[in-house]
mmCIF file with all atom_site columns, C-alpha atoms in Angstrom:
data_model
loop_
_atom_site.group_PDB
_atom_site.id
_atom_site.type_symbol
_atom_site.label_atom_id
_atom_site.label_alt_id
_atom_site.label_comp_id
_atom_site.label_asym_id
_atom_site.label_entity_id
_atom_site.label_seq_id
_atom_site.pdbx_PDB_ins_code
_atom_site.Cartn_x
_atom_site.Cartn_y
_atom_site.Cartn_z
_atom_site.occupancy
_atom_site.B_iso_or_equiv
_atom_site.pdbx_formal_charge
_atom_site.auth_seq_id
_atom_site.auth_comp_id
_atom_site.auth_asym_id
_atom_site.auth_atom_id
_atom_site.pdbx_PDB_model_num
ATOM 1   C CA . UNK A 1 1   ? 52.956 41.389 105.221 1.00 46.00 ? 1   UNK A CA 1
ATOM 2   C CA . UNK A 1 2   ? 53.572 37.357 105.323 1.00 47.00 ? 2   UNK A CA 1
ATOM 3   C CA . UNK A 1 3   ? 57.102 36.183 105.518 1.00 46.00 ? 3   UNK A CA 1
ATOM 4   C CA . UNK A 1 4   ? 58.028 33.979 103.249 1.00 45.00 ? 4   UNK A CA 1
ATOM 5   C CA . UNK A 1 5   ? 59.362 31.199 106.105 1.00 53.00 ? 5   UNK A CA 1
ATOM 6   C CA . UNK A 1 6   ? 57.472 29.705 108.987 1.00 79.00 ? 6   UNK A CA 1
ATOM 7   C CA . UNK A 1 7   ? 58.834 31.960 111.699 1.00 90.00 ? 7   UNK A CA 1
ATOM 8   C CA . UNK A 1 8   ? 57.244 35.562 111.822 1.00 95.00 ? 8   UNK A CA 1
ATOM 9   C CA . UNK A 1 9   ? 59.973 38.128 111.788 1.00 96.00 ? 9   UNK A CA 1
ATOM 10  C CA . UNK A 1 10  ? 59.724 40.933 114.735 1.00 97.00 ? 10  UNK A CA 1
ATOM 11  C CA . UNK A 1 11  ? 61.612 43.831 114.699 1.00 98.00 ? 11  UNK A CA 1
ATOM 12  C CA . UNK A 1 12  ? 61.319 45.556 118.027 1.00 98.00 ? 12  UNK A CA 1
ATOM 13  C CA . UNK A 1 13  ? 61.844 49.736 118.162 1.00 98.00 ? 13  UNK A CA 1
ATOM 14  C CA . UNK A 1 14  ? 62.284 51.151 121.652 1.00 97.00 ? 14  UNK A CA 1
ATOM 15  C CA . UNK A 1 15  ? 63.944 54.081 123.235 1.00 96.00 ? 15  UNK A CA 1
ATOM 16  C CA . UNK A 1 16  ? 64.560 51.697 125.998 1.00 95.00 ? 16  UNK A CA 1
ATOM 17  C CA . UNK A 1 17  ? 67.050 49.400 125.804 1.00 96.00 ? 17  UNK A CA 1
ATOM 18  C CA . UNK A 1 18  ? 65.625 47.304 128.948 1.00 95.00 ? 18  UNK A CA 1
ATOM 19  C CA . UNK A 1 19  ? 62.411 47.251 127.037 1.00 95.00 ? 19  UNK A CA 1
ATOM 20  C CA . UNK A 1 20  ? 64.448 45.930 123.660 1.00 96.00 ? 20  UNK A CA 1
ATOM 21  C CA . UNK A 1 21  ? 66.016 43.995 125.714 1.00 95.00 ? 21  UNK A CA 1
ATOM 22  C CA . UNK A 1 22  ? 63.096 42.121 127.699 1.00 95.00 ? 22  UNK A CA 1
ATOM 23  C CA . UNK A 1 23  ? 61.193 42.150 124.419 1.00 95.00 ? 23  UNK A CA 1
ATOM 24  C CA . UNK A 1 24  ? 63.708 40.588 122.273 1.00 95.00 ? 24  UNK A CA 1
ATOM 25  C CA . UNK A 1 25  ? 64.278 37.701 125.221 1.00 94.00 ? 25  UNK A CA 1
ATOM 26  C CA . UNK A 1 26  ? 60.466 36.942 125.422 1.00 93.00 ? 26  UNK A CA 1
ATOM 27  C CA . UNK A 1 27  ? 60.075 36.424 121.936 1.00 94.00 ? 27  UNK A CA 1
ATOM 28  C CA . UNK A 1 28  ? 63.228 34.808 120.684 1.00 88.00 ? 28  UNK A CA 1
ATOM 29  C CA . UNK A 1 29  ? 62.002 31.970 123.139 1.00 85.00 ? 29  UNK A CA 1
ATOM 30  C CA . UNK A 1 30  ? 58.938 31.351 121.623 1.00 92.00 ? 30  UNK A CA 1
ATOM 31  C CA . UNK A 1 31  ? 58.122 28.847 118.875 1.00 93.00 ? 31  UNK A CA 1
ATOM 32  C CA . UNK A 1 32  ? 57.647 30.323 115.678 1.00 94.00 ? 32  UNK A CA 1
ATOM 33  C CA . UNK A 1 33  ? 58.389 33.922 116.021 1.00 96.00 ? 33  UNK A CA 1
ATOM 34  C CA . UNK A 1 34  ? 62.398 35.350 115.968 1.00 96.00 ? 34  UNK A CA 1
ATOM 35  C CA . UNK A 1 35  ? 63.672 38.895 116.357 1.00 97.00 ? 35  UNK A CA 1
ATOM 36  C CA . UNK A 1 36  ? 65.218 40.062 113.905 1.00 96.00 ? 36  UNK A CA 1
ATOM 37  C CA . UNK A 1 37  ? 66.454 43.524 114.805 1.00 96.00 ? 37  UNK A CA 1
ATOM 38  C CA . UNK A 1 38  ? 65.975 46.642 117.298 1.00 97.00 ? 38  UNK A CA 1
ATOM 39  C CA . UNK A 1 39  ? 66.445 49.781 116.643 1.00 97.00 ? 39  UNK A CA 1
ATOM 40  C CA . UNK A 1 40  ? 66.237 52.793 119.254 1.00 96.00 ? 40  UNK A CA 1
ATOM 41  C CA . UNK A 1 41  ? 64.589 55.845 117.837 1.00 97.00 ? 41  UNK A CA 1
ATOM 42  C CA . UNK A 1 42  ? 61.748 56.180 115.087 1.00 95.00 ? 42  UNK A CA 1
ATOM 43  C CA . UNK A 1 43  ? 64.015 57.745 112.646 1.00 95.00 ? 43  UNK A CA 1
ATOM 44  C CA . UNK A 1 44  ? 65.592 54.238 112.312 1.00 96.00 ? 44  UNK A CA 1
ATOM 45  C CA . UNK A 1 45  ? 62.535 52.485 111.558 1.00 95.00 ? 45  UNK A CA 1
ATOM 46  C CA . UNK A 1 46  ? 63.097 52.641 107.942 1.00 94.00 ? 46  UNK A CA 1
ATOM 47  C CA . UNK A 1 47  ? 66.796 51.519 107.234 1.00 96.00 ? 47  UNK A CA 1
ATOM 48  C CA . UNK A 1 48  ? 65.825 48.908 110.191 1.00 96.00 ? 48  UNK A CA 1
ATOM 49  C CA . UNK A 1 49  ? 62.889 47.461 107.526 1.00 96.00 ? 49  UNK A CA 1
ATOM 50  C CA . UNK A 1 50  ? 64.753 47.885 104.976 1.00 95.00 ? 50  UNK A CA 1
ATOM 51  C CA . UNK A 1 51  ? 67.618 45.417 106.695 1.00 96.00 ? 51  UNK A CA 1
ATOM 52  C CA . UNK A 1 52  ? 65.598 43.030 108.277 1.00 95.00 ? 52  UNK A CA 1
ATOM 53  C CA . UNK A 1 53  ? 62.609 42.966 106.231 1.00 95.00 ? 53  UNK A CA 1
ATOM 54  C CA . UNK A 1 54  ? 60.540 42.161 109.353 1.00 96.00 ? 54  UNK A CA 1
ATOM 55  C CA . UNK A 1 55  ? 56.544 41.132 109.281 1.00 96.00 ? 55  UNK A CA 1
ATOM 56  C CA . UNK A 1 56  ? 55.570 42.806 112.696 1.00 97.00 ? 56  UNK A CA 1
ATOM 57  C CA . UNK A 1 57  ? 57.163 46.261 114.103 1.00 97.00 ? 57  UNK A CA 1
ATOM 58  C CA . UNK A 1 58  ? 56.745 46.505 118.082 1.00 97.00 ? 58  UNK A CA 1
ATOM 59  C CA . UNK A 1 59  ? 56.633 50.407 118.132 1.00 97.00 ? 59  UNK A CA 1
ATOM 60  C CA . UNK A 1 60  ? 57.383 52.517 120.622 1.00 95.00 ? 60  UNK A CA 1
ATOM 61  C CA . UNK A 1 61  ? 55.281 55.539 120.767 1.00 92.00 ? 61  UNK A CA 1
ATOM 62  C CA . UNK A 1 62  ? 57.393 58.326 122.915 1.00 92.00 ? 62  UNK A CA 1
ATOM 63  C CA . UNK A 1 63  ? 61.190 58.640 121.387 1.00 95.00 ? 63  UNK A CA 1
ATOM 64  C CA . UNK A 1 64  ? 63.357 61.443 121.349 1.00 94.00 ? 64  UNK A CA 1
ATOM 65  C CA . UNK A 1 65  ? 63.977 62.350 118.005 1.00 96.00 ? 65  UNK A CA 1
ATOM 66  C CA . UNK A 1 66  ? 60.974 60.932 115.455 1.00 96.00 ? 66  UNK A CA 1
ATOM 67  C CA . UNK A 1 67  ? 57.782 59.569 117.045 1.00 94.00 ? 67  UNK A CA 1
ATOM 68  C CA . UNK A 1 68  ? 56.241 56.296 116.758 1.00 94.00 ? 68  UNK A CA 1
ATOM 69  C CA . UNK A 1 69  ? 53.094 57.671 114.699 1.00 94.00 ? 69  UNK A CA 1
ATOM 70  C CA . UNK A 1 70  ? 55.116 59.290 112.583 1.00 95.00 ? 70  UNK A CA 1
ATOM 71  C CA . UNK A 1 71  ? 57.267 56.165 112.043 1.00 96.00 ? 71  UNK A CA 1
ATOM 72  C CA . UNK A 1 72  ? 54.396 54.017 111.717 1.00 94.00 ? 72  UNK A CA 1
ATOM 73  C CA . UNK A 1 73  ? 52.757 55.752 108.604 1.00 93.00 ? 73  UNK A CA 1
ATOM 74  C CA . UNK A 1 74  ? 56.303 56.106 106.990 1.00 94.00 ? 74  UNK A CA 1
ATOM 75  C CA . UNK A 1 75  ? 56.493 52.396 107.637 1.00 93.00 ? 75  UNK A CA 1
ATOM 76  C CA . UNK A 1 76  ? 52.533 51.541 106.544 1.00 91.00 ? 76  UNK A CA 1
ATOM 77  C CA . UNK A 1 77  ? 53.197 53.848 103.114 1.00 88.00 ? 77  UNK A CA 1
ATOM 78  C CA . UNK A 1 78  ? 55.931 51.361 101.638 1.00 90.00 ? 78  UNK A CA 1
ATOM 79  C CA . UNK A 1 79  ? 55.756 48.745 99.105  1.00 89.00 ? 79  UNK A CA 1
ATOM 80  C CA . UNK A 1 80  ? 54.361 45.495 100.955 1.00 89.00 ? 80  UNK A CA 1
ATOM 81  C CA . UNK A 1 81  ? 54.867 47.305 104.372 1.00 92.00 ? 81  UNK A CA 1
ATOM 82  C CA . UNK A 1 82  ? 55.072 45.564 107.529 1.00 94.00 ? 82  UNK A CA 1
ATOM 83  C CA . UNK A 1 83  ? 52.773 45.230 110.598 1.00 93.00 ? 83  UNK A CA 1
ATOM 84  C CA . UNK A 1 84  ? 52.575 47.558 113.090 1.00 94.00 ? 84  UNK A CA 1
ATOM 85  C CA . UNK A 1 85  ? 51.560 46.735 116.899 1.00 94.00 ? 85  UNK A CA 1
ATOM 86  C CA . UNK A 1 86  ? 51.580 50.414 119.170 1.00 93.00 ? 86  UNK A CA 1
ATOM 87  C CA . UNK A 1 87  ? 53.151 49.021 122.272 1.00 91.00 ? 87  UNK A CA 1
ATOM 88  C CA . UNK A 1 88  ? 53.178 51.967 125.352 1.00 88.00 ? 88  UNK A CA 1
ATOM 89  C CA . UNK A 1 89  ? 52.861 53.533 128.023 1.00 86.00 ? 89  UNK A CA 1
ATOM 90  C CA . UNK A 1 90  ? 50.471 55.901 127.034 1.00 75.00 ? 90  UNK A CA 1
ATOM 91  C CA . UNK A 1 91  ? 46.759 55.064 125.931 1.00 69.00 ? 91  UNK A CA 1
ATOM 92  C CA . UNK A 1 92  ? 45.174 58.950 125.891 1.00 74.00 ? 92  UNK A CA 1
ATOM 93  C CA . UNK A 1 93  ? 42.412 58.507 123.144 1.00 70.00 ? 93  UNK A CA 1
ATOM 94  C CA . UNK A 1 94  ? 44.498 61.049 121.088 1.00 78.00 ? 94  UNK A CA 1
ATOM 95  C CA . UNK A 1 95  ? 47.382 58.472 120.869 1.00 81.00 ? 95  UNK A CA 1
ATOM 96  C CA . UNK A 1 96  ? 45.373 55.386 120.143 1.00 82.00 ? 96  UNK A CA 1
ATOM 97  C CA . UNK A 1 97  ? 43.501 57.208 117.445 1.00 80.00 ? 97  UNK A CA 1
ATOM 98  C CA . UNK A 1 98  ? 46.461 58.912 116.239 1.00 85.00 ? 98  UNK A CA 1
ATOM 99  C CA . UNK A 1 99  ? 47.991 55.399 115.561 1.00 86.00 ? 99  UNK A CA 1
ATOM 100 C CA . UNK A 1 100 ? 45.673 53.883 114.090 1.00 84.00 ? 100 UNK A CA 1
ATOM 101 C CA . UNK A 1 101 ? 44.920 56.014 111.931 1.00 83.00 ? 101 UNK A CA 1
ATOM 102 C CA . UNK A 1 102 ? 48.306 56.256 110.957 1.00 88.00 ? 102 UNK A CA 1
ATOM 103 C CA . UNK A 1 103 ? 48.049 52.529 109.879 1.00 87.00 ? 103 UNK A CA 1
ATOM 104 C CA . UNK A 1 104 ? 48.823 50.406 113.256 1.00 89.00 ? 104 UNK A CA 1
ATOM 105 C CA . UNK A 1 105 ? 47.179 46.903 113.092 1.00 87.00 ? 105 UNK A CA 1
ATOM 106 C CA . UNK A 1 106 ? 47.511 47.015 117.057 1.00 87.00 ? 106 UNK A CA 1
ATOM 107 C CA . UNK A 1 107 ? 47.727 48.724 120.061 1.00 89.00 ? 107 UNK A CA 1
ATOM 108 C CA . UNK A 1 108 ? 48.543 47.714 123.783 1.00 90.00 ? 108 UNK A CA 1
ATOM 109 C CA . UNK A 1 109 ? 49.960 48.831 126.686 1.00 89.00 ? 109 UNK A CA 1
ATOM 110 C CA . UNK A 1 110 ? 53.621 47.906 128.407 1.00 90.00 ? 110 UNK A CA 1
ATOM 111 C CA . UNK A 1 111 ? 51.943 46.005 130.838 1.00 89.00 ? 111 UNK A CA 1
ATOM 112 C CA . UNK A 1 112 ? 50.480 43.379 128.647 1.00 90.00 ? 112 UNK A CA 1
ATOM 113 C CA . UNK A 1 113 ? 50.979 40.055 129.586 1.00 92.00 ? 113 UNK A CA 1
ATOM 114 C CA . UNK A 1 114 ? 54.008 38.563 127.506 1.00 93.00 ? 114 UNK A CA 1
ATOM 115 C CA . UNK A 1 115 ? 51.356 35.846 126.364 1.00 93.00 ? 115 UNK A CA 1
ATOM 116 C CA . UNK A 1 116 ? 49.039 38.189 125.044 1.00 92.00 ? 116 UNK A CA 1
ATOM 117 C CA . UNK A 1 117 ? 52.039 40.000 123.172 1.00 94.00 ? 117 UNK A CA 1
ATOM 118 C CA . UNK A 1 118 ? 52.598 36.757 121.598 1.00 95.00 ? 118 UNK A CA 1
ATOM 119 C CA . UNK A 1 119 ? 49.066 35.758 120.829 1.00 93.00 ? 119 UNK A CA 1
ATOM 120 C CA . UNK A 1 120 ? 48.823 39.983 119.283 1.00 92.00 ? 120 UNK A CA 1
ATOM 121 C CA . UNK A 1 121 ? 51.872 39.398 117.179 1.00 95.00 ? 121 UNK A CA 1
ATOM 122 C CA . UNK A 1 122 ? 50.497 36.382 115.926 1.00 93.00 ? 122 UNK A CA 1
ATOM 123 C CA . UNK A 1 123 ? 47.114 37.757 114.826 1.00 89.00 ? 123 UNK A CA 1
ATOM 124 C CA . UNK A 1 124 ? 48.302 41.070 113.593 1.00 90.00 ? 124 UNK A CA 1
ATOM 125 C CA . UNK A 1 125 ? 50.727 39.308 111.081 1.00 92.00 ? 125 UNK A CA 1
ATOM 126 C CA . UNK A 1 126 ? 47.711 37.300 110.055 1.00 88.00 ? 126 UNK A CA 1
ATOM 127 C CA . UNK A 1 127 ? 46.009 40.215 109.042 1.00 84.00 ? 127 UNK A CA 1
ATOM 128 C CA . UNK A 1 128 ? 43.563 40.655 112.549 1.00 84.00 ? 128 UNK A CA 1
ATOM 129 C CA . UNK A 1 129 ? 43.239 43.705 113.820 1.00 80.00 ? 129 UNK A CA 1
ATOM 130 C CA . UNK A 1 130 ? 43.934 43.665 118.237 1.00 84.00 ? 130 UNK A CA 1
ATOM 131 C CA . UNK A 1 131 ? 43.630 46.041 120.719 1.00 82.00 ? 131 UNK A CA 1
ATOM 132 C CA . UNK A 1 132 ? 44.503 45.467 124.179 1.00 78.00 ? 132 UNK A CA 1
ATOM 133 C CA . UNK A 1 133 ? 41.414 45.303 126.363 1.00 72.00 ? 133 UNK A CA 1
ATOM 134 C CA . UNK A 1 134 ? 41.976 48.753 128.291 1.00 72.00 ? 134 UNK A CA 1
ATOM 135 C CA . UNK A 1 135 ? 41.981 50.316 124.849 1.00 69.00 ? 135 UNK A CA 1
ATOM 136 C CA . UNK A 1 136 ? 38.383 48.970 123.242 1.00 66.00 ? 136 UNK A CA 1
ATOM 137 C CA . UNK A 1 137 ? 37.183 50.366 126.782 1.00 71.00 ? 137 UNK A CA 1
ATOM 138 C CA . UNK A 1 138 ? 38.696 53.805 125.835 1.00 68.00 ? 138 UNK A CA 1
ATOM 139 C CA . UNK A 1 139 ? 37.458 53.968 122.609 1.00 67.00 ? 139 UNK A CA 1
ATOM 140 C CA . UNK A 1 140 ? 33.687 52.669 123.127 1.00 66.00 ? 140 UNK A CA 1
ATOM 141 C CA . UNK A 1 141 ? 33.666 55.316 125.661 1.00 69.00 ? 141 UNK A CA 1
ATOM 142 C CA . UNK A 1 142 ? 34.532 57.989 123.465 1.00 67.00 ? 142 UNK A CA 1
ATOM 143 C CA . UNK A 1 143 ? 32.356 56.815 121.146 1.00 63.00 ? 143 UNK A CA 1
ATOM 144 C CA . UNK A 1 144 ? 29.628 56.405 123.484 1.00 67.00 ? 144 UNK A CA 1
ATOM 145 C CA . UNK A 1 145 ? 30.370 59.982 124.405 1.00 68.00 ? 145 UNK A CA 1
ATOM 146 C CA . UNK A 1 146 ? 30.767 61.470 121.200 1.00 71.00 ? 146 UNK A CA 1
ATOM 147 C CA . UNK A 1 147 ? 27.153 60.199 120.329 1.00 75.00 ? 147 UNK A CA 1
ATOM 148 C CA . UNK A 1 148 ? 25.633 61.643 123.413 1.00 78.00 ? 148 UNK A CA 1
ATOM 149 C CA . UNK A 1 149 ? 27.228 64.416 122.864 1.00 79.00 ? 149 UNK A CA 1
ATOM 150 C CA . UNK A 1 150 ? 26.107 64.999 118.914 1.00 86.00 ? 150 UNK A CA 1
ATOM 151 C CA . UNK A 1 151 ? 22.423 64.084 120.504 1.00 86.00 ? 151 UNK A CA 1
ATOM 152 C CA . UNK A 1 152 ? 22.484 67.051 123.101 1.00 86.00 ? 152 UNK A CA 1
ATOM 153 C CA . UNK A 1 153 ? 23.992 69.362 120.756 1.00 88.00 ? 153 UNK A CA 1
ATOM 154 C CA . UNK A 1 154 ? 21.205 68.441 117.629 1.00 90.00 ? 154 UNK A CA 1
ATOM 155 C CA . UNK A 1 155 ? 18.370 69.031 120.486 1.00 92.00 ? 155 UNK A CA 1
ATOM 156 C CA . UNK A 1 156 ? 19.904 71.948 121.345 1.00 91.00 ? 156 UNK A CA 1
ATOM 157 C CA . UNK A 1 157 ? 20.198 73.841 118.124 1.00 92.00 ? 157 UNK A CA 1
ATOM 158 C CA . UNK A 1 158 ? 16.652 72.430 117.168 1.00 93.00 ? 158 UNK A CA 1
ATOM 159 C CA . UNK A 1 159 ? 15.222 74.757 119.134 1.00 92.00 ? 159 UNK A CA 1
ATOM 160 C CA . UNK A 1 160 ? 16.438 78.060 117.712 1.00 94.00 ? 160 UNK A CA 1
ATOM 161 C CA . UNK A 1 161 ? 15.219 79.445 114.566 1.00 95.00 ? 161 UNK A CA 1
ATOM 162 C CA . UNK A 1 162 ? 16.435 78.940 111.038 1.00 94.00 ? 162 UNK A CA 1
ATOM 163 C CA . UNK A 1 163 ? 18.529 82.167 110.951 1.00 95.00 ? 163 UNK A CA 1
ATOM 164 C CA . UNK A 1 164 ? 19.991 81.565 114.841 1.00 95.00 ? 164 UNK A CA 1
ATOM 165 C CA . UNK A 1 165 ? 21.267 78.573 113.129 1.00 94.00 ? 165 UNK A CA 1
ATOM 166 C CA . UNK A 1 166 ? 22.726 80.431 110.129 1.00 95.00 ? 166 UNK A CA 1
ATOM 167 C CA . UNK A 1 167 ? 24.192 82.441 112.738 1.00 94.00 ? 167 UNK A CA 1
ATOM 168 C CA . UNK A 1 168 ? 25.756 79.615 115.169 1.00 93.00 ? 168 UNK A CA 1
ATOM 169 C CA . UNK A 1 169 ? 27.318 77.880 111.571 1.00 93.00 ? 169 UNK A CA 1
ATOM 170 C CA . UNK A 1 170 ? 28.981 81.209 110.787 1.00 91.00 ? 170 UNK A CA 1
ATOM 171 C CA . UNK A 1 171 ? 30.193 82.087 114.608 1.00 89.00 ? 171 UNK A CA 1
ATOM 172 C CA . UNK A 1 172 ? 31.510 78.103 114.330 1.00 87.00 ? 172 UNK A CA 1
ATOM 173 C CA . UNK A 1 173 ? 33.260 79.074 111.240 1.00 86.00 ? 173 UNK A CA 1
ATOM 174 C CA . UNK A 1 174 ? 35.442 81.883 112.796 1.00 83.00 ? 174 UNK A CA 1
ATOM 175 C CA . UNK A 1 175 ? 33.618 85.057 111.333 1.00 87.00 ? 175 UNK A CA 1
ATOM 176 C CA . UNK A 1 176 ? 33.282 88.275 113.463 1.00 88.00 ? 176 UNK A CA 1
ATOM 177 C CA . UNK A 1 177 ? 29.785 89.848 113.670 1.00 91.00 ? 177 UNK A CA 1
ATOM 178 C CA . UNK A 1 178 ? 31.039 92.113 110.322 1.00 92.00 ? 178 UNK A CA 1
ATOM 179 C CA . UNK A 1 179 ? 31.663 89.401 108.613 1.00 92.00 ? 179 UNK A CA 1
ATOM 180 C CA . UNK A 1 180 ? 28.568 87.601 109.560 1.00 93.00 ? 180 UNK A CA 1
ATOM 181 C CA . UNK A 1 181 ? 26.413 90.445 108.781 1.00 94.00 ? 181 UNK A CA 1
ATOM 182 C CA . UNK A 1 182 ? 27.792 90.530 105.184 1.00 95.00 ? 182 UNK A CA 1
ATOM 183 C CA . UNK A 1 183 ? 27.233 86.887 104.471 1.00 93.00 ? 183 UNK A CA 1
ATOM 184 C CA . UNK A 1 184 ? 23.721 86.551 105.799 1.00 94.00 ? 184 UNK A CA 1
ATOM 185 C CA . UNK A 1 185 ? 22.354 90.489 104.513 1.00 95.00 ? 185 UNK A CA 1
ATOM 186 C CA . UNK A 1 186 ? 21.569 91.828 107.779 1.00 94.00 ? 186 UNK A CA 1
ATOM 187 C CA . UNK A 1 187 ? 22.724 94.597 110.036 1.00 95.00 ? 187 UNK A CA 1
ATOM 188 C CA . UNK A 1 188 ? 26.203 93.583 112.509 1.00 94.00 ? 188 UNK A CA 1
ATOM 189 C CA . UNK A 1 189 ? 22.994 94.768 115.320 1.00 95.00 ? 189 UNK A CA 1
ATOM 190 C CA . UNK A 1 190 ? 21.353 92.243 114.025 1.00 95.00 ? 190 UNK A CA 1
ATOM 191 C CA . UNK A 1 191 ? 23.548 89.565 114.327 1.00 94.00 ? 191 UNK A CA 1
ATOM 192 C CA . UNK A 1 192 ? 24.412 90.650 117.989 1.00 94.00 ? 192 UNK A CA 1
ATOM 193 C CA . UNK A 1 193 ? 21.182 90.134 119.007 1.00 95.00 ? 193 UNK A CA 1
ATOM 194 C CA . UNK A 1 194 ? 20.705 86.864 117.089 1.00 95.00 ? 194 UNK A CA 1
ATOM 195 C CA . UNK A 1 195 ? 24.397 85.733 119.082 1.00 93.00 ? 195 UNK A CA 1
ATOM 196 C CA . UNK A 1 196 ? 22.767 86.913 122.336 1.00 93.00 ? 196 UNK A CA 1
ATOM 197 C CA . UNK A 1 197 ? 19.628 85.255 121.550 1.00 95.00 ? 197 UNK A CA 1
ATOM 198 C CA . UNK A 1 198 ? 21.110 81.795 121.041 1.00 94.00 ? 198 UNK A CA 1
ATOM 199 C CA . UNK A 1 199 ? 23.323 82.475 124.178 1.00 92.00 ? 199 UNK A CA 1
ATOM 200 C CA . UNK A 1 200 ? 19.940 82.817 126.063 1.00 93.00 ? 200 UNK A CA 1
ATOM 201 C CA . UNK A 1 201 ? 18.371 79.832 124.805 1.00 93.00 ? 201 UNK A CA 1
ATOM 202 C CA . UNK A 1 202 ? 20.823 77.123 125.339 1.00 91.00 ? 202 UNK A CA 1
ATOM 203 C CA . UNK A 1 203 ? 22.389 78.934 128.617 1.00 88.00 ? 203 UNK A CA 1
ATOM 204 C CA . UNK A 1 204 ? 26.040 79.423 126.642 1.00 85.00 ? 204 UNK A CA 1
ATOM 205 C CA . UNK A 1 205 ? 28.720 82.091 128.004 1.00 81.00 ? 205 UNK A CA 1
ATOM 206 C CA . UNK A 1 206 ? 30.298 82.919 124.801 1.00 82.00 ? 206 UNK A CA 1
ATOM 207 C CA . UNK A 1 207 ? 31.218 82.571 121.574 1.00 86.00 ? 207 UNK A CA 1
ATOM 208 C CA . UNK A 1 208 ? 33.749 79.836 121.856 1.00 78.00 ? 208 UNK A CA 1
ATOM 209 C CA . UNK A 1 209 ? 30.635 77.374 123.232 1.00 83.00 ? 209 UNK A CA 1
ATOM 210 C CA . UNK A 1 210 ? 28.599 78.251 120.660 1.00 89.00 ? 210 UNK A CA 1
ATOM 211 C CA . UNK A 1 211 ? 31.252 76.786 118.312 1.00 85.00 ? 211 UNK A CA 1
ATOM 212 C CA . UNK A 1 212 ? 32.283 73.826 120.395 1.00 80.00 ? 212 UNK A CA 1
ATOM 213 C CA . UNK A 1 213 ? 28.257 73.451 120.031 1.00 87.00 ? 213 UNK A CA 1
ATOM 214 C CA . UNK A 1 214 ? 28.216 73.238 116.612 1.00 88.00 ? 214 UNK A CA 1
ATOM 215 C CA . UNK A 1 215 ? 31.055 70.873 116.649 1.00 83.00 ? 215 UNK A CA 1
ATOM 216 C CA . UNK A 1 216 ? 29.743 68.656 118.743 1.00 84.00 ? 216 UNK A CA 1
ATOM 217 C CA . UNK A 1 217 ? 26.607 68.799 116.074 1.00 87.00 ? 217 UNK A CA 1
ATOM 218 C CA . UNK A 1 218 ? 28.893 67.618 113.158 1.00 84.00 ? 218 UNK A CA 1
ATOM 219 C CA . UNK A 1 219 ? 28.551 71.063 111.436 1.00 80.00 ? 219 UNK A CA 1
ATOM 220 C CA . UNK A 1 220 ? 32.348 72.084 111.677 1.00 66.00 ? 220 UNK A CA 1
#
């Protein structure tokens, strides 16, 4: 969302009031941008928008009574919603994911130089995607990670047989040996000695790793 004036409108939501407060006096004394409002918890995100009609939310994400995820895609489902830059404490891959997915154009950490917050502000309301730098190294690790670990896991299941794999896709899925048995026409012996079989051949413990297995192979 563009404002309609030359100065981008911030509003700033914090549990913090220190953090509002050092926020708002960074970047009310820059050129072009202005703060227009604060608000404390995510469950005044919305009547805060609605108010100020900002063009970049600085978002908390930990806040006592509604999260700044869950803010954020009440925020990013409006009518010509605003921009959204994830600024925290807290970079876990589950929270950066979590946010963006739920429609954040940005992402950094607390201890981003005030510059940079400026420069993010600037480019998220102009449509550009930013993450801070300690978060792009998070996330092409994971991905780096998730790849090598869909690679070991295909190898792995390559080398059973056709019905071993019929058998790790229905462990993966929950059943019980019964159940498995039923679905594939064979015997519940059977399928124990198909389960211990693939336990053998990729050196598993149990069930549960034969699952996170197939997982890890993109087949549940």
């Amino acid at each position: 969302m563009a404002g309609v004036s030359s100065e981008l409108r911030v509003l700033i939501v914090d549990d913090d009031a220190l953090v509002r407060a050092g926020l708002s006096m960074m970047l009310d004394g820059v050129h072009g941008i202005v703060v227009v409002g604060q608000a404390a918890d995510g469950d005044e995100v919305s009547a805060a928008a609605d108010l100020h009609v900002p063009d970049v939310v600085l978002m908390d994400l930990r806040m006592p009574r509604v999260d700044g995820i869950t803010a954020t895609r009440r925020l990013r489902g409006r009518h010509d919603p605003p921009e959204v830059i994830v600024l925290t404490t807290f970079d876990t891959d589950e929270n950066i994911l979590h946010a963006l997915r739920a429609g954040a154009g940005g992402f950094l950490l607390k201890d981003t130089p005030p510059a940079e917050i400026v420069t993010a502000v600037r480019r998220v309301a102009a449509g550009e995607p930013i993450l801070s730098p300690q978060v792009t190294r998070r996330l092409m690790d994971r991905a780096a990670t998730q790849a090598d670990a869909f690679e070991r896991a295909q190898a792995a299941l390559a080398a059973l047989s056709p019905r071993e794999n019929e058998v790790v896709l229905a462990v993966a899925r929950g059943r019980s040996n019964a159940e498995i048995a039923a679905e594939l026409f064979m015997s519940v012996a059977t399928v124990k000695a198909h389960v211990s079989s693939v336990l053998t051949k990729l050196d598993l413990d149990n069930r549960t790793q034969i699952a996170l297995l197939a997982h890890d192979a993109g087949l549940a």
